[in-house]
Tab-separated table of C-alpha atoms in Angstrom:
chain	number	residue	atom	x	y	z
A	464	MET	CA	-31.621	0.229	-79.884
A	465	LYS	CA	-34.408	-0.460	-77.256
A	466	ARG	CA	-34.904	2.207	-74.572
A	467	THR	CA	-34.556	1.161	-70.934
A	468	ASP	CA	-37.716	2.442	-69.147
A	469	ILE	CA	-37.729	3.542	-65.482
A	470	PRO	CA	-39.814	1.028	-63.526
A	471	LYS	CA	-43.364	2.290	-63.226
A	472	ARG	CA	-43.535	2.133	-59.468
A	473	TYR	CA	-40.532	4.548	-59.303
A	474	VAL	CA	-42.426	6.981	-61.527
A	475	ILE	CA	-45.408	6.785	-59.232
A	476	VAL	CA	-43.285	7.370	-56.120
A	477	ILE	CA	-41.560	10.392	-57.734
A	478	LEU	CA	-44.932	11.898	-58.797
A	479	THR	CA	-46.362	11.442	-55.283
A	480	PHE	CA	-43.291	13.168	-53.902
A	481	ILE	CA	-43.956	16.048	-56.210
A	482	CYS	CA	-47.626	15.938	-55.157
A	483	THR	CA	-46.937	16.440	-51.484
A	484	SER	CA	-44.371	19.048	-52.240
A	485	VAL	CA	-46.933	21.232	-54.118
A	486	CYS	CA	-49.575	20.678	-51.360
A	487	TYR	CA	-47.257	22.030	-48.690
A	488	VAL	CA	-46.086	24.966	-50.869
A	489	GLU	CA	-49.777	25.862	-50.816
A	490	ARG	CA	-50.087	25.477	-47.041
A	491	VAL	CA	-46.942	27.454	-46.231
A	492	GLY	CA	-47.816	29.943	-48.977
A	493	PHE	CA	-51.221	30.792	-47.434
A	494	SER	CA	-49.661	31.257	-44.070
A	495	ILE	CA	-47.051	33.678	-45.471
A	496	ALA	CA	-49.439	35.575	-47.774
A	497	TYR	CA	-52.281	35.794	-45.211
A	498	THR	CA	-49.964	36.861	-42.416
A	499	ALA	CA	-48.645	39.750	-44.561
A	500	ALA	CA	-52.082	40.807	-45.636
A	501	ALA	CA	-53.709	40.499	-42.209
A	502	ASP	CA	-50.840	42.434	-40.422
A	503	ALA	CA	-51.209	45.090	-42.976
A	504	ALA	CA	-54.963	45.232	-42.307
A	505	GLY	CA	-54.552	45.204	-38.475
A	506	VAL	CA	-56.165	41.801	-37.891
A	507	ASN	CA	-55.671	40.573	-34.388
A	508	GLN	CA	-53.840	37.277	-33.453
A	509	SER	CA	-57.015	35.436	-32.388
A	510	SER	CA	-58.757	36.307	-35.628
A	511	LYS	CA	-55.645	35.199	-37.562
A	512	GLY	CA	-55.678	31.905	-35.727
A	513	MET	CA	-59.209	31.359	-36.695
A	514	ILE	CA	-58.612	31.878	-40.376
A	515	LEU	CA	-55.386	29.802	-40.397
A	516	SER	CA	-57.182	26.907	-38.722
A	517	THR	CA	-60.217	26.928	-41.002
A	518	PHE	CA	-58.369	24.819	-43.606
A	519	TYR	CA	-58.098	21.980	-41.069
A	520	TYR	CA	-61.876	21.769	-40.474
A	521	GLY	CA	-62.360	20.934	-44.154
A	522	TYR	CA	-59.374	18.635	-44.187
A	523	ALA	CA	-60.615	16.645	-41.169
A	524	CYS	CA	-64.050	16.154	-42.713
A	525	SER	CA	-62.674	14.425	-45.864
A	526	GLN	CA	-59.935	12.103	-44.447
A	527	VAL	CA	-62.027	8.948	-43.928
A	528	PRO	CA	-64.275	9.653	-46.946
A	529	GLY	CA	-61.037	10.089	-48.912
A	530	GLY	CA	-59.814	6.678	-47.770
A	531	TRP	CA	-63.172	5.157	-48.667
A	532	ALA	CA	-63.330	6.882	-52.099
A	533	ALA	CA	-59.794	5.792	-52.953
A	534	GLN	CA	-60.635	2.264	-51.958
A	535	LYS	CA	-63.785	2.083	-54.035
A	536	ILE	CA	-63.055	4.346	-57.017
A	537	GLY	CA	-59.199	4.230	-57.088
A	538	GLY	CA	-56.540	6.396	-55.590
A	539	ARG	CA	-55.354	7.563	-58.951
A	540	ARG	CA	-58.624	9.165	-59.955
A	541	ILE	CA	-59.337	10.751	-56.598
A	542	LEU	CA	-55.898	12.211	-56.409
A	543	LEU	CA	-56.363	13.973	-59.858
A	544	LEU	CA	-59.835	15.226	-58.891
A	545	SER	CA	-58.771	16.713	-55.627
A	546	PHE	CA	-55.749	18.415	-57.117
A	547	VAL	CA	-57.850	20.121	-59.824
A	548	LEU	CA	-60.434	21.272	-57.205
A	549	TRP	CA	-58.021	23.043	-54.914
A	550	SER	CA	-55.907	24.465	-57.721
A	551	LEU	CA	-59.153	26.068	-59.295
A	552	THR	CA	-60.044	27.534	-55.879
A	553	CYS	CA	-56.624	29.182	-55.509
A	554	THR	CA	-57.032	30.640	-59.007
A	555	PHE	CA	-60.303	32.485	-58.324
A	556	VAL	CA	-60.336	33.448	-54.654
A	557	PRO	CA	-59.125	36.978	-53.814
A	558	LEU	CA	-56.861	37.334	-50.652
A	559	ASP	CA	-58.740	40.098	-48.813
A	560	PRO	CA	-58.539	39.893	-44.926
A	561	ASN	CA	-61.702	42.025	-44.731
A	562	ARG	CA	-63.761	39.452	-46.738
A	563	VAL	CA	-63.807	36.868	-43.908
A	564	THR	CA	-66.633	34.777	-45.139
A	565	LEU	CA	-65.164	34.281	-48.600
A	566	LEU	CA	-61.862	33.348	-47.139
A	567	VAL	CA	-63.412	30.855	-44.650
A	568	ILE	CA	-65.413	29.201	-47.553
A	569	ALA	CA	-62.261	28.989	-49.768
A	570	ARG	CA	-60.065	27.549	-47.063
A	571	LEU	CA	-62.741	24.994	-46.107
A	572	LEU	CA	-62.972	23.971	-49.773
A	573	ILE	CA	-59.289	23.649	-50.232
A	574	GLY	CA	-59.119	21.708	-46.993
A	575	VAL	CA	-61.805	19.260	-48.213
A	576	ALA	CA	-60.003	18.823	-51.508
A	577	GLN	CA	-56.638	18.220	-49.983
A	578	GLY	CA	-58.115	15.850	-47.390
A	579	PHE	CA	-58.579	13.300	-50.163
A	580	ILE	CA	-54.911	13.397	-51.173
A	581	PHE	CA	-53.015	11.562	-48.522
A	582	PRO	CA	-55.380	8.645	-48.157
A	583	SER	CA	-55.280	8.333	-52.002
A	584	ILE	CA	-51.549	8.451	-52.013
A	585	HIS	CA	-51.227	5.636	-49.496
A	586	THR	CA	-53.779	3.604	-51.394
A	587	VAL	CA	-51.661	4.066	-54.591
A	588	LEU	CA	-48.410	3.260	-52.821
A	589	ALA	CA	-49.852	0.101	-51.117
A	590	GLN	CA	-50.865	-1.026	-54.672
A	591	TRP	CA	-47.550	-0.311	-56.311
A	592	VAL	CA	-44.728	-0.656	-53.729
A	593	PRO	CA	-43.615	-4.129	-52.607
A	594	PRO	CA	-43.151	-4.660	-48.836
A	595	HIS	CA	-39.288	-4.420	-48.806
A	596	GLU	CA	-39.354	-0.900	-50.460
A	597	ARG	CA	-42.210	0.545	-48.253
A	598	SER	CA	-40.287	2.446	-45.634
A	599	ARG	CA	-38.094	4.461	-48.080
A	600	SER	CA	-40.933	4.904	-50.606
A	601	VAL	CA	-43.357	6.261	-47.999
A	602	SER	CA	-40.526	8.428	-46.498
A	603	LEU	CA	-39.611	9.874	-49.894
A	604	THR	CA	-43.195	10.604	-50.645
A	605	THR	CA	-43.837	12.225	-47.277
A	606	SER	CA	-40.521	14.137	-47.417
A	607	GLY	CA	-42.110	16.073	-50.284
A	608	MET	CA	-44.121	17.883	-47.658
A	609	TYR	CA	-41.026	19.237	-46.125
A	610	PHE	CA	-39.295	19.950	-49.365
A	611	GLY	CA	-42.320	21.926	-50.485
A	612	ALA	CA	-42.468	23.794	-47.154
A	613	ALA	CA	-38.784	24.678	-47.403
A	614	ALA	CA	-39.163	25.830	-50.974
A	615	GLY	CA	-42.190	27.844	-50.063
A	616	MET	CA	-40.411	29.565	-47.150
A	617	LEU	CA	-37.430	30.333	-49.426
A	618	VAL	CA	-39.328	31.695	-52.501
A	619	LEU	CA	-42.768	32.971	-51.476
A	620	PRO	CA	-41.780	35.855	-49.105
A	621	SER	CA	-40.078	37.459	-52.032
A	622	LEU	CA	-43.261	37.230	-54.139
A	623	VAL	CA	-45.128	38.919	-51.360
A	624	LYS	CA	-42.452	41.648	-51.063
A	625	PHE	CA	-41.908	42.356	-54.802
A	626	TRP	CA	-45.395	41.584	-56.091
A	627	THR	CA	-48.467	41.036	-53.891
A	628	PRO	CA	-49.797	38.444	-51.474
A	629	GLN	CA	-52.356	37.464	-54.164
A	630	SER	CA	-49.386	36.421	-56.480
A	631	VAL	CA	-48.754	33.559	-54.063
A	632	PHE	CA	-52.182	32.115	-54.812
A	633	LEU	CA	-51.616	32.325	-58.497
A	634	ALA	CA	-48.153	30.657	-58.229
A	635	GLU	CA	-49.787	27.824	-56.203
A	636	ALA	CA	-52.544	27.356	-58.735
A	637	ALA	CA	-49.991	27.159	-61.625
A	638	LEU	CA	-48.054	24.426	-59.685
A	639	GLY	CA	-51.199	22.499	-59.035
A	640	ALA	CA	-52.296	22.594	-62.670
A	641	THR	CA	-48.852	21.455	-63.848
A	642	TRP	CA	-48.809	18.481	-61.465
A	643	SER	CA	-52.326	17.543	-62.536
A	644	LEU	CA	-51.256	17.335	-66.191
A	645	LEU	CA	-48.181	15.193	-65.258
A	646	TRP	CA	-50.297	12.836	-63.230
A	647	PHE	CA	-52.894	12.511	-65.860
A	648	LYS	CA	-50.252	11.688	-68.504
A	649	CYS	CA	-47.969	9.510	-66.514
A	650	ALA	CA	-49.925	7.682	-63.787
A	651	SER	CA	-51.821	4.418	-64.172
A	652	ASP	CA	-53.365	1.696	-62.158
A	653	PRO	CA	-51.129	-1.212	-61.166
A	654	PRO	CA	-51.142	-4.679	-62.635
A	655	ARG	CA	-53.902	-6.948	-61.213
A	656	SER	CA	-52.751	-9.416	-58.673
A	657	GLU	CA	-54.081	-12.302	-60.704
A	658	HIS	CA	-51.600	-11.463	-63.536
A	659	PRO	CA	-48.336	-13.486	-63.422
A	660	LYS	CA	-46.157	-10.438	-63.963
A	661	ALA	CA	-47.887	-8.653	-61.051
A	662	THR	CA	-47.256	-11.492	-58.714
A	663	ALA	CA	-43.643	-11.749	-59.699
A	664	ALA	CA	-43.093	-8.080	-59.180
A	665	GLY	CA	-44.521	-8.208	-55.683
A	666	PHE	CA	-47.772	-6.333	-56.289
A	667	GLY	CA	-50.123	-9.204	-55.305
A	668	GLU	CA	-49.425	-9.147	-51.634
A	669	SER	CA	-50.163	-5.445	-51.128
A	670	LEU	CA	-52.850	-4.789	-53.788
A	671	LEU	CA	-55.861	-3.123	-52.310
A	672	PRO	CA	-59.381	-4.529	-53.001
A	673	VAL	CA	-60.768	-1.795	-55.121
A	674	GLU	CA	-64.281	-2.326	-56.426
A	675	GLY	CA	-64.360	-4.870	-59.162
A	676	SER	CA	-61.215	-6.725	-58.029
A	677	GLY	CA	-62.513	-8.665	-55.127
A	678	ARG	CA	-62.462	-12.423	-54.540
A	679	MET	CA	-63.703	-14.819	-57.208
A	680	LYS	CA	-66.160	-17.569	-56.265
A	681	VAL	CA	-68.148	-20.195	-58.168
A	682	GLU	CA	-71.959	-19.807	-58.287
A	683	ASN	CA	-74.107	-22.045	-60.580
A	684	GLY	CA	-71.082	-22.960	-62.608
A	685	GLY	CA	-69.990	-19.467	-63.240
A	686	LEU	CA	-67.733	-16.739	-61.704
A	687	SER	CA	-68.888	-13.690	-59.787
A	688	ILE	CA	-66.939	-10.832	-58.201
A	689	ARG	CA	-67.436	-9.849	-54.606
A	690	THR	CA	-65.829	-6.803	-53.103
A	691	PRO	CA	-64.478	-7.497	-49.621
A	692	LYS	CA	-66.043	-5.510	-46.830
A	693	ILE	CA	-63.971	-2.961	-44.974
A	694	PRO	CA	-63.581	-4.130	-41.302
A	695	TRP	CA	-64.566	-0.736	-39.728
A	696	LYS	CA	-65.192	-2.109	-36.269
A	697	LYS	CA	-61.918	-3.969	-36.070
A	698	ILE	CA	-60.045	-0.908	-37.281
A	699	ILE	CA	-61.661	1.490	-34.875
A	700	LEU	CA	-61.197	-0.889	-31.826
A	701	SER	CA	-57.603	-1.766	-32.710
A	702	VAL	CA	-55.077	-0.622	-30.075
A	703	PRO	CA	-52.132	-0.583	-32.516
A	704	VAL	CA	-54.196	1.667	-34.811
A	705	TRP	CA	-54.800	4.035	-31.894
A	706	ALA	CA	-51.065	4.118	-31.212
A	707	ILE	CA	-50.643	5.354	-34.747
A	708	VAL	CA	-53.525	7.852	-34.313
A	709	VAL	CA	-52.008	9.312	-31.059
A	710	ASN	CA	-48.611	9.856	-32.732
A	711	ASN	CA	-50.170	11.246	-35.885
A	712	PHE	CA	-52.027	13.787	-33.712
A	713	THR	CA	-48.883	14.865	-31.907
A	714	PHE	CA	-46.769	15.021	-35.058
A	715	HIS	CA	-49.182	17.281	-36.823
A	716	TYR	CA	-49.845	19.381	-33.762
A	717	ALA	CA	-46.176	20.336	-33.584
A	718	LEU	CA	-45.847	20.626	-37.366
A	719	TYR	CA	-48.889	22.751	-37.892
A	720	VAL	CA	-48.204	25.082	-34.940
A	721	LEU	CA	-44.644	25.773	-36.328
A	722	MET	CA	-45.750	25.950	-39.973
A	723	ASN	CA	-48.541	28.533	-39.265
A	724	TRP	CA	-46.962	30.471	-36.426
A	725	LEU	CA	-43.268	30.457	-37.008
A	726	PRO	CA	-43.634	33.353	-39.447
A	727	THR	CA	-45.359	35.363	-36.730
A	728	TYR	CA	-42.697	34.322	-34.122
A	729	PHE	CA	-39.952	35.718	-36.362
A	730	GLU	CA	-41.897	38.840	-37.249
A	731	LEU	CA	-43.247	39.702	-33.793
A	732	GLY	CA	-41.336	37.528	-31.252
A	733	LEU	CA	-37.830	38.347	-32.745
A	734	GLN	CA	-38.721	41.554	-34.619
A	735	LEU	CA	-37.183	40.132	-37.793
A	736	SER	CA	-38.814	39.971	-41.205
A	737	LEU	CA	-38.735	36.754	-43.226
A	738	GLN	CA	-36.991	38.604	-46.081
A	739	GLU	CA	-34.048	39.490	-43.816
A	740	MET	CA	-33.388	35.851	-42.883
A	741	GLY	CA	-32.388	34.739	-46.320
A	742	SER	CA	-32.213	30.960	-46.860
A	743	SER	CA	-31.996	30.136	-43.129
A	744	LYS	CA	-35.808	30.278	-42.753
A	745	MET	CA	-36.143	27.181	-44.907
A	746	MET	CA	-33.770	24.973	-42.854
A	747	PRO	CA	-36.412	23.466	-40.422
A	748	TYR	CA	-38.281	22.042	-43.397
A	749	PHE	CA	-35.214	21.043	-45.351
A	750	ASN	CA	-33.997	19.158	-42.219
A	751	MET	CA	-37.356	17.348	-42.218
A	752	PHE	CA	-36.742	16.419	-45.857
A	753	LEU	CA	-33.400	14.989	-45.039
A	754	PHE	CA	-34.352	13.096	-41.910
A	755	SER	CA	-37.524	11.670	-43.348
A	756	ASN	CA	-35.499	9.918	-46.044
A	757	ILE	CA	-32.677	8.986	-43.690
A	758	GLY	CA	-35.314	7.327	-41.432
A	759	GLY	CA	-36.776	5.337	-44.380
A	760	VAL	CA	-33.383	4.082	-45.444
A	761	ILE	CA	-32.431	3.131	-41.928
A	762	ALA	CA	-35.717	1.272	-41.348
A	763	ASP	CA	-35.593	-0.655	-44.614
A	764	HIS	CA	-31.925	-1.568	-43.900
A	765	LEU	CA	-32.708	-2.842	-40.300
A	766	ILE	CA	-35.693	-4.876	-41.592
A	767	THR	CA	-34.236	-6.355	-44.801
A	768	ARG	CA	-30.965	-7.285	-43.074
A	769	ARG	CA	-32.871	-8.805	-40.217
A	770	ILE	CA	-30.942	-6.629	-37.709
A	771	LEU	CA	-34.271	-5.830	-35.978
A	772	SER	CA	-37.870	-7.046	-36.311
A	773	VAL	CA	-40.381	-4.741	-38.047
A	774	THR	CA	-41.947	-3.911	-34.611
A	775	ARG	CA	-38.682	-3.090	-32.949
A	776	THR	CA	-37.561	-0.891	-35.931
A	777	ARG	CA	-40.717	1.033	-35.795
A	778	LYS	CA	-40.505	1.581	-31.985
A	779	LEU	CA	-36.821	2.514	-32.083
A	780	LEU	CA	-37.192	5.288	-34.736
A	781	ASN	CA	-40.371	6.589	-33.374
A	782	THR	CA	-39.020	6.902	-29.803
A	783	ILE	CA	-35.717	8.545	-30.789
A	784	GLY	CA	-37.527	10.967	-33.005
A	785	PHE	CA	-40.266	12.054	-30.651
A	786	MET	CA	-38.123	12.248	-27.578
A	787	VAL	CA	-35.392	14.482	-29.008
A	788	ALA	CA	-38.026	16.615	-30.704
A	789	SER	CA	-39.746	17.148	-27.396
A	790	PHE	CA	-36.707	18.708	-25.735
A	791	ALA	CA	-36.017	20.906	-28.779
A	792	LEU	CA	-39.578	22.207	-28.822
A	793	MET	CA	-39.557	23.021	-25.127
A	794	ALA	CA	-36.104	24.790	-25.451
A	795	LEU	CA	-37.162	26.891	-28.432
A	796	PRO	CA	-38.461	30.014	-26.604
A	797	ILE	CA	-35.245	30.170	-24.529
A	798	PHE	CA	-33.276	31.183	-27.658
A	799	ARG	CA	-33.559	34.860	-28.617
A	800	THR	CA	-31.543	34.885	-31.798
A	801	PRO	CA	-32.718	33.820	-35.282
A	802	GLY	CA	-29.848	31.233	-35.370
A	803	GLY	CA	-30.979	29.668	-32.055
A	804	VAL	CA	-34.608	29.507	-33.143
A	805	VAL	CA	-33.761	28.016	-36.523
A	806	PHE	CA	-31.504	25.430	-34.795
A	807	CYS	CA	-34.175	24.337	-32.303
A	808	SER	CA	-36.979	24.233	-34.820
A	809	SER	CA	-34.811	22.286	-37.235
A	810	VAL	CA	-33.947	19.692	-34.621
A	811	ALA	CA	-37.536	19.340	-33.580
A	812	LEU	CA	-39.059	19.042	-37.058
A	813	GLY	CA	-36.136	16.913	-38.356
A	814	LEU	CA	-36.342	14.369	-35.546
A	815	LEU	CA	-40.141	14.276	-35.889
A	816	ALA	CA	-39.663	13.445	-39.545
A	817	LEU	CA	-37.347	10.670	-38.459
A	818	GLY	CA	-40.176	9.306	-36.264
A	819	ARG	CA	-42.386	8.998	-39.387
A	820	ALA	CA	-40.410	5.930	-40.291
A	821	GLY	CA	-42.046	4.503	-37.132
A	822	PHE	CA	-45.728	5.505	-36.894
A	823	ALA	CA	-46.359	6.675	-40.409
A	824	VAL	CA	-45.376	3.522	-42.198
A	825	ASN	CA	-46.850	1.312	-39.495
A	826	HIS	CA	-50.368	1.323	-40.995
A	827	MET	CA	-48.975	-0.482	-44.062
A	828	ASP	CA	-47.399	-3.047	-41.748
A	829	ILE	CA	-50.634	-3.898	-39.838
A	830	ALA	CA	-53.177	-3.295	-42.680
A	831	PRO	CA	-51.653	-3.344	-46.183
A	832	ARG	CA	-55.069	-4.062	-47.793
A	833	TYR	CA	-56.596	-1.133	-45.982
A	834	ALA	CA	-53.735	1.298	-45.879
A	835	GLY	CA	-55.890	4.178	-47.316
A	836	ILE	CA	-58.600	3.541	-44.786
A	837	VAL	CA	-56.329	3.402	-41.744
A	838	MET	CA	-54.368	6.502	-43.003
A	839	GLY	CA	-57.647	8.281	-43.403
A	840	VAL	CA	-58.588	7.499	-39.675
A	841	SER	CA	-55.092	8.415	-38.534
A	842	ASN	CA	-54.867	11.704	-40.562
A	843	THR	CA	-58.218	12.783	-39.231
A	844	ALA	CA	-56.590	12.890	-35.795
A	845	GLY	CA	-53.650	14.709	-37.347
A	846	THR	CA	-56.010	17.281	-38.842
A	847	LEU	CA	-57.866	17.792	-35.527
A	848	ALA	CA	-54.445	18.657	-34.166
A	849	GLY	CA	-54.247	21.396	-36.776
A	850	ILE	CA	-57.642	22.727	-35.680
A	851	VAL	CA	-56.786	22.610	-32.068
A	852	GLY	CA	-53.190	23.652	-32.153
A	853	VAL	CA	-53.350	26.485	-34.671
A	854	ASP	CA	-56.437	28.090	-33.088
A	855	LEU	CA	-55.240	27.514	-29.457
A	856	THR	CA	-51.935	29.178	-30.302
A	857	GLY	CA	-53.796	32.362	-31.415
A	858	ARG	CA	-55.803	32.357	-28.235
A	859	LEU	CA	-52.751	31.779	-26.083
A	860	LEU	CA	-50.940	34.777	-27.780
A	861	GLU	CA	-54.057	36.973	-27.414
A	862	GLY	CA	-54.315	35.955	-23.807
A	863	ALA	CA	-50.697	36.922	-23.252
A	864	LYS	CA	-51.309	40.320	-24.646
A	865	SER	CA	-54.356	40.708	-22.349
A	866	SER	CA	-52.027	39.940	-19.396
A	867	GLN	CA	-49.769	42.856	-20.448
A	868	LEU	CA	-47.112	40.531	-21.801
A	869	ASP	CA	-45.387	41.756	-24.951
A	870	LEU	CA	-45.159	39.183	-27.774
A	871	THR	CA	-41.382	39.862	-27.882
A	872	SER	CA	-41.180	38.260	-24.373
A	873	PRO	CA	-40.297	34.542	-24.167
A	874	ALA	CA	-43.001	34.077	-21.497
A	875	SER	CA	-45.651	34.872	-24.157
A	876	TRP	CA	-44.486	31.943	-26.244
A	877	ARG	CA	-43.554	29.376	-23.593
A	878	ALA	CA	-46.887	27.596	-23.496
A	879	VAL	CA	-47.077	27.558	-27.283
A	880	PHE	CA	-44.039	25.167	-27.502
A	881	LEU	CA	-44.361	23.509	-24.151
A	882	ILE	CA	-47.648	21.783	-25.175
A	883	PRO	CA	-46.318	19.983	-28.274
A	884	GLY	CA	-43.156	19.048	-26.342
A	885	LEU	CA	-45.140	17.276	-23.605
A	886	LEU	CA	-47.403	15.669	-26.209
A	887	CYS	CA	-44.230	14.166	-27.908
A	888	ILE	CA	-43.150	12.423	-24.659
A	889	PHE	CA	-46.616	11.025	-24.036
A	890	SER	CA	-46.951	9.790	-27.666
A	891	ALA	CA	-43.586	8.149	-27.657
A	892	PHE	CA	-44.560	6.004	-24.621
A	893	VAL	CA	-47.892	5.091	-26.143
A	894	PHE	CA	-46.156	3.876	-29.362
A	895	LEU	CA	-43.509	1.990	-27.336
A	896	LEU	CA	-46.162	0.128	-25.431
A	897	PHE	CA	-48.873	-0.642	-28.091
A	898	CYS	CA	-47.194	-0.685	-31.544
A	899	THR	CA	-46.817	-3.857	-33.523
A	900	GLY	CA	-45.226	-4.514	-36.877
A	901	GLU	CA	-47.283	-7.651	-37.474
A	902	ARG	CA	-50.233	-7.746	-39.914
A	903	ILE	CA	-53.438	-7.718	-37.955
A	904	PHE	CA	-55.914	-7.058	-40.875
A	905	ASP	CA	-56.209	-9.653	-43.688
């Protein structure tokens, strides 16, 4: 009896979901492990902010090169290489807050390696996923970030408590190695667009022009292959691209500030250890996981049933997500109980994840052939948000202490959450004015 295989594109999407999950286990894990080790060593908040933000310098540097490498070499290969590199770094680097130089180099290296991941993923998805499945496929893949963050918040504090902060690094390295083996064994490049089966499956329309698969032309009676040039100038000067960039910056500013500083807010702002909170500490990220997938399903439903155009669908979900998130963020320091903080952060992050069905999928609408490149440009802005937001938060808190404000006071944290709240309102209006769902890059 013949075995019924799962369609290959589903396998690819599931593997990219696991990929983003593991990446965010690593990011949350470092925040948890380093916060515990740094607090034990008496490291001040400004220095903590500097170390926590170092990752994003490396991450920013490799976004656009990651998109270019995925375009030229292939997303599948670049994804594997980057995973192996950061996993090895986690394996061999000791977590010692007093060895600042070593930690900075390690976080820069991990940032560079992980910077290649998301442009590569979007290159792979644009190759494999037909247009009518894009919203839910991208949403499922990116929801892995939040699933990984939720899992990390649930499990990793116990590793720190019952073992050591260093054990978090080893657990992350083991997860990275396991995924690398799965990807090496199960992933493959998609069928070429000139193949009849590929065209019938819907791959031809979205296949990226990797090197060696460019247009064919007749010269002297023979065939030659020419790789299309990447329209860098058109991409950089495109207003719809900048609408995506602005929203990516704001999304990641809010996400990275909460991801890196929420453990400190619980520990110092509410005088509550993460271990005492049980499973509630994972709810903001689990909410992101749920709403990211809900947004993808709603978007595909509105588009495929022709209820709304692609442009109006993207604008609707982005506006609802960012506007609701803005109020939740600004209200967060008002609540002085763990339940209130978890509720506000869950609403904020959940609705921001809903907004990803707007801005985060939009680069595939406007530039399916250059999805990895546009994602690299957009994610560079998101990474700069991590550099600015995480470091600025540390400086704001250190400044509050200098002004004789206790970190248990809501006033110490008000500016921390007001800034991303106002950015959400601004970004929602930018996307509403300048977004388009029409293809503008051929």
